[in-house]
Amino acid sequence: EPEVTQTPSHQVTQMGQEVILRCVPISNHLYFYWYRQILGQKVEFLVSFYNNEISEKSEIFDDQFSVERPDGSNFTLKIRSTKLEDSAMYFCASSARVGLEPQHFGDGTRLSIL
Amino acid sequence: GIQVEQSPPDLILQEGANSTLRCNFSDSVNNLQWFHQNPWGQLINLFYIPSGTKQNGRLSATTVATERYSLLYISSSQTTDSGVYFCAVEPNTGGFKTIFGAGTRLFVKA
């Protein structure tokens, strides 16, 4: 069964550094998402992306965050200047049709900011 | 915005017992999914169930969209069922956004 793949599985970065989290969605999917889960808390929506532009974003997704689909297969989340509170698990998801088919999640990238 | 409430927040079961987890949501939704987060942090998709009833082995789910709730049934629980169960909904607001509940943390004792 096709899967959403995320790399790396664990990223350790110094505070203030830029970090890029990578995702390869399922190949025929058109809708892409990033979520964040701080340790022990619920999963929070960050951003959705369709047709090469952001569809919706949460209040968490401020100017420090950006998303890109650089080459038609990868979907990336960039954090420009990381803060300690950015430490979390970041999940990527994709779906074929919004509202009609489920979202498929990757295994996540655990981001640790020192 | 839409509120998603799950109950109970914590649940301890003896292996073999049955349980019902509940998800209430405050507004109409386009879809609803149930996930199991295992001890390694992976989110496993259990059901995509915007309405109606589905069954998969020992698990089944029912969503009554008009009354804004969904139920997840676990029968004959096993230790491997332990973890956190999340309900996630996509609000019927025209955008592409999914809101998760706070989850039910389940521990099944051997």
XYZ file of C-alpha atoms in Angstrom:
224
model
C 0.000 0.000 0.000
C 1.366 3.465 -0.856
C 2.686 5.438 2.088
C 3.543 8.995 3.020
C 7.254 9.095 3.861
C 8.959 11.706 6.032
C 12.636 12.446 6.495
C 14.500 12.678 8.747
C 12.838 10.683 11.511
C 14.647 12.787 14.107
C 16.235 16.218 13.702
C 18.269 18.003 16.351
C 18.943 21.690 15.720
C 20.356 24.643 17.613
C 17.932 27.422 18.508
C 17.911 30.119 15.844
C 18.880 27.773 13.023
C 16.749 27.054 9.991
C 15.318 23.577 9.553
C 13.606 21.898 6.618
C 11.382 18.883 7.147
C 10.700 16.758 4.107
C 7.733 14.693 3.029
C 6.920 12.588 -0.005
C 3.114 12.345 -0.262
C 1.328 9.479 -1.965
C 1.864 9.960 -5.690
C -1.692 10.573 -6.933
C -2.705 12.753 -3.993
C -3.436 16.423 -4.522
C -3.968 17.794 -0.998
C -1.139 18.114 1.479
C -0.986 18.994 5.160
C 1.419 19.610 8.013
C 0.535 19.031 11.651
C 2.430 19.466 14.906
C 2.227 17.492 18.139
C 4.007 18.782 21.209
C 4.959 15.908 23.517
C 1.933 14.645 25.440
C -0.511 16.961 23.712
C -2.979 16.697 20.867
C -2.205 16.949 17.179
C -2.524 20.526 15.887
C -3.212 21.606 12.308
C -0.559 23.885 10.801
C -1.289 24.287 7.096
C -2.974 22.759 4.067
C -1.722 23.058 0.499
C -3.408 22.511 -2.854
C -2.623 23.497 -6.421
C 0.724 24.964 -5.388
C -0.645 27.350 -2.840
C -1.662 27.439 0.799
C -5.363 26.647 1.248
C -5.650 27.320 4.942
C -3.303 27.920 7.852
C -3.634 28.067 11.603
C -2.528 30.821 13.943
C 0.522 28.691 14.770
C 1.722 28.994 11.153
C 3.305 32.436 11.443
C 5.968 34.132 9.323
C 8.629 31.765 10.630
C 6.992 28.888 8.748
C 6.772 28.241 5.034
C 5.808 25.325 2.820
C 6.866 24.391 -0.658
C 6.368 21.699 -3.235
C 9.679 22.165 -5.043
C 9.655 19.347 -7.578
C 6.232 17.737 -7.905
C 6.968 14.932 -5.465
C 8.385 16.464 -2.285
C 6.478 18.672 0.132
C 8.581 20.599 2.629
C 8.050 22.575 5.820
C 10.671 25.203 6.630
C 11.103 26.888 9.982
C 13.360 29.923 9.486
C 14.636 30.637 12.974
C 13.797 27.846 15.367
C 12.708 28.454 18.947
C 12.741 26.058 21.886
C 8.940 25.833 21.688
C 9.169 24.469 18.131
C 10.304 21.161 19.615
C 7.587 18.704 18.633
C 6.658 15.846 16.337
C 5.730 17.109 12.886
C 3.407 15.024 10.744
C 2.826 15.313 7.036
C -0.405 14.021 5.492
C -1.936 13.783 2.052
C -5.293 12.944 0.550
C -6.688 12.362 -2.915
C -9.951 14.225 -2.475
C -10.859 16.543 0.361
C -14.016 15.609 2.194
C -14.387 12.373 0.258
C -11.312 10.354 1.136
C -9.202 9.969 4.256
C -5.930 11.682 4.996
C -2.908 9.411 5.116
C -0.214 10.329 7.639
C 3.515 9.824 7.602
C 5.398 8.505 10.633
C 6.492 11.999 11.625
C 9.736 13.860 12.211
C 10.697 14.477 15.807
C 12.276 17.944 15.982
C 14.386 18.765 19.023
C 15.601 22.336 19.479
C 18.563 22.818 21.824
C -14.080 27.542 15.546
C -15.291 23.994 15.843
C -14.772 22.201 19.162
C -13.938 18.496 19.302
C -14.323 16.775 22.655
C -13.357 13.218 23.414
C -14.325 11.121 26.388
C -13.166 9.589 28.559
C -9.721 11.224 28.682
C -8.188 8.110 30.229
C -9.292 4.500 30.320
C -7.793 1.422 31.918
C -9.127 -1.970 30.837
C -8.444 -5.553 31.694
C -7.496 -7.596 28.656
C -10.642 -9.025 27.078
C -12.923 -6.181 28.137
C -14.989 -4.039 25.771
C -15.056 -0.253 25.641
C -16.701 2.686 23.915
C -14.896 5.931 23.143
C -16.872 9.031 22.271
C -16.195 12.073 20.094
C -18.521 15.095 20.139
C -18.133 17.961 17.702
C -19.791 21.347 17.814
C -20.490 22.014 14.142
C -21.162 20.187 10.881
C -18.236 18.331 9.322
C -17.223 17.047 5.914
C -15.398 14.069 7.272
C -14.300 12.348 10.447
C -11.427 9.987 11.077
C -10.399 7.854 14.048
C -6.684 7.298 14.651
C -4.682 5.148 17.023
C -1.353 6.609 18.089
C 0.887 3.744 19.089
C 3.716 3.952 21.644
C 6.174 4.810 18.846
C 4.131 7.891 17.966
C 2.752 6.651 14.670
C -0.775 7.717 13.746
C -2.615 4.689 12.441
C -5.772 5.404 10.492
C -8.579 3.262 11.916
C -11.704 4.580 10.227
C -12.760 7.215 7.764
C -16.383 7.631 8.814
C -18.215 10.894 8.099
C -21.488 9.028 8.696
C -22.843 5.550 9.240
C -21.230 2.458 10.741
C -18.097 0.538 9.799
C -16.410 -2.518 11.260
C -12.872 -3.786 11.025
C -12.183 -6.881 13.079
C -12.576 -6.120 16.782
C -13.090 -2.423 16.096
C -16.177 -0.680 14.859
C -17.264 2.940 14.600
C -20.497 4.821 14.230
C -20.964 8.470 13.313
C -24.303 10.238 13.667
C -23.547 13.440 11.804
C -26.940 15.030 12.480
C -26.330 14.697 16.228
C -22.636 15.578 15.945
C -21.010 12.618 17.587
C -19.047 9.511 16.764
C -18.357 6.366 18.766
C -15.458 3.938 18.544
C -16.063 0.464 19.920
C -13.235 -1.830 20.945
C -14.224 -5.387 21.726
C -12.122 -8.084 23.407
C -9.332 -5.590 24.056
C -5.706 -6.669 23.793
C -2.554 -5.153 25.271
C -1.577 -4.018 21.783
C -4.661 -1.766 21.751
C -2.942 0.482 24.290
C -2.135 3.995 23.135
C -4.010 7.181 22.411
C -7.131 7.279 20.254
C -7.810 10.505 18.403
C -10.901 11.690 16.630
C -10.243 14.248 13.853
C -12.812 16.243 11.909
C -12.784 18.470 8.870
C -15.187 21.372 9.482
C -17.706 22.213 6.790
C -16.266 25.698 6.323
C -15.027 25.435 2.761
C -11.372 25.277 3.735
C -9.035 22.301 4.088
C -8.413 22.054 7.788
C -8.567 19.163 10.234
C -9.151 19.558 13.941
C -8.131 16.831 16.367
C -9.670 16.099 19.727
C -7.481 15.806 22.801
C -7.614 12.012 22.619
C -8.474 9.098 24.881
C -5.463 7.440 26.474
C -6.118 3.699 26.741
C -4.104 1.221 28.765
C -4.984 -2.457 28.528
C -3.644 -4.616 31.352
C -2.639 -8.224 30.792
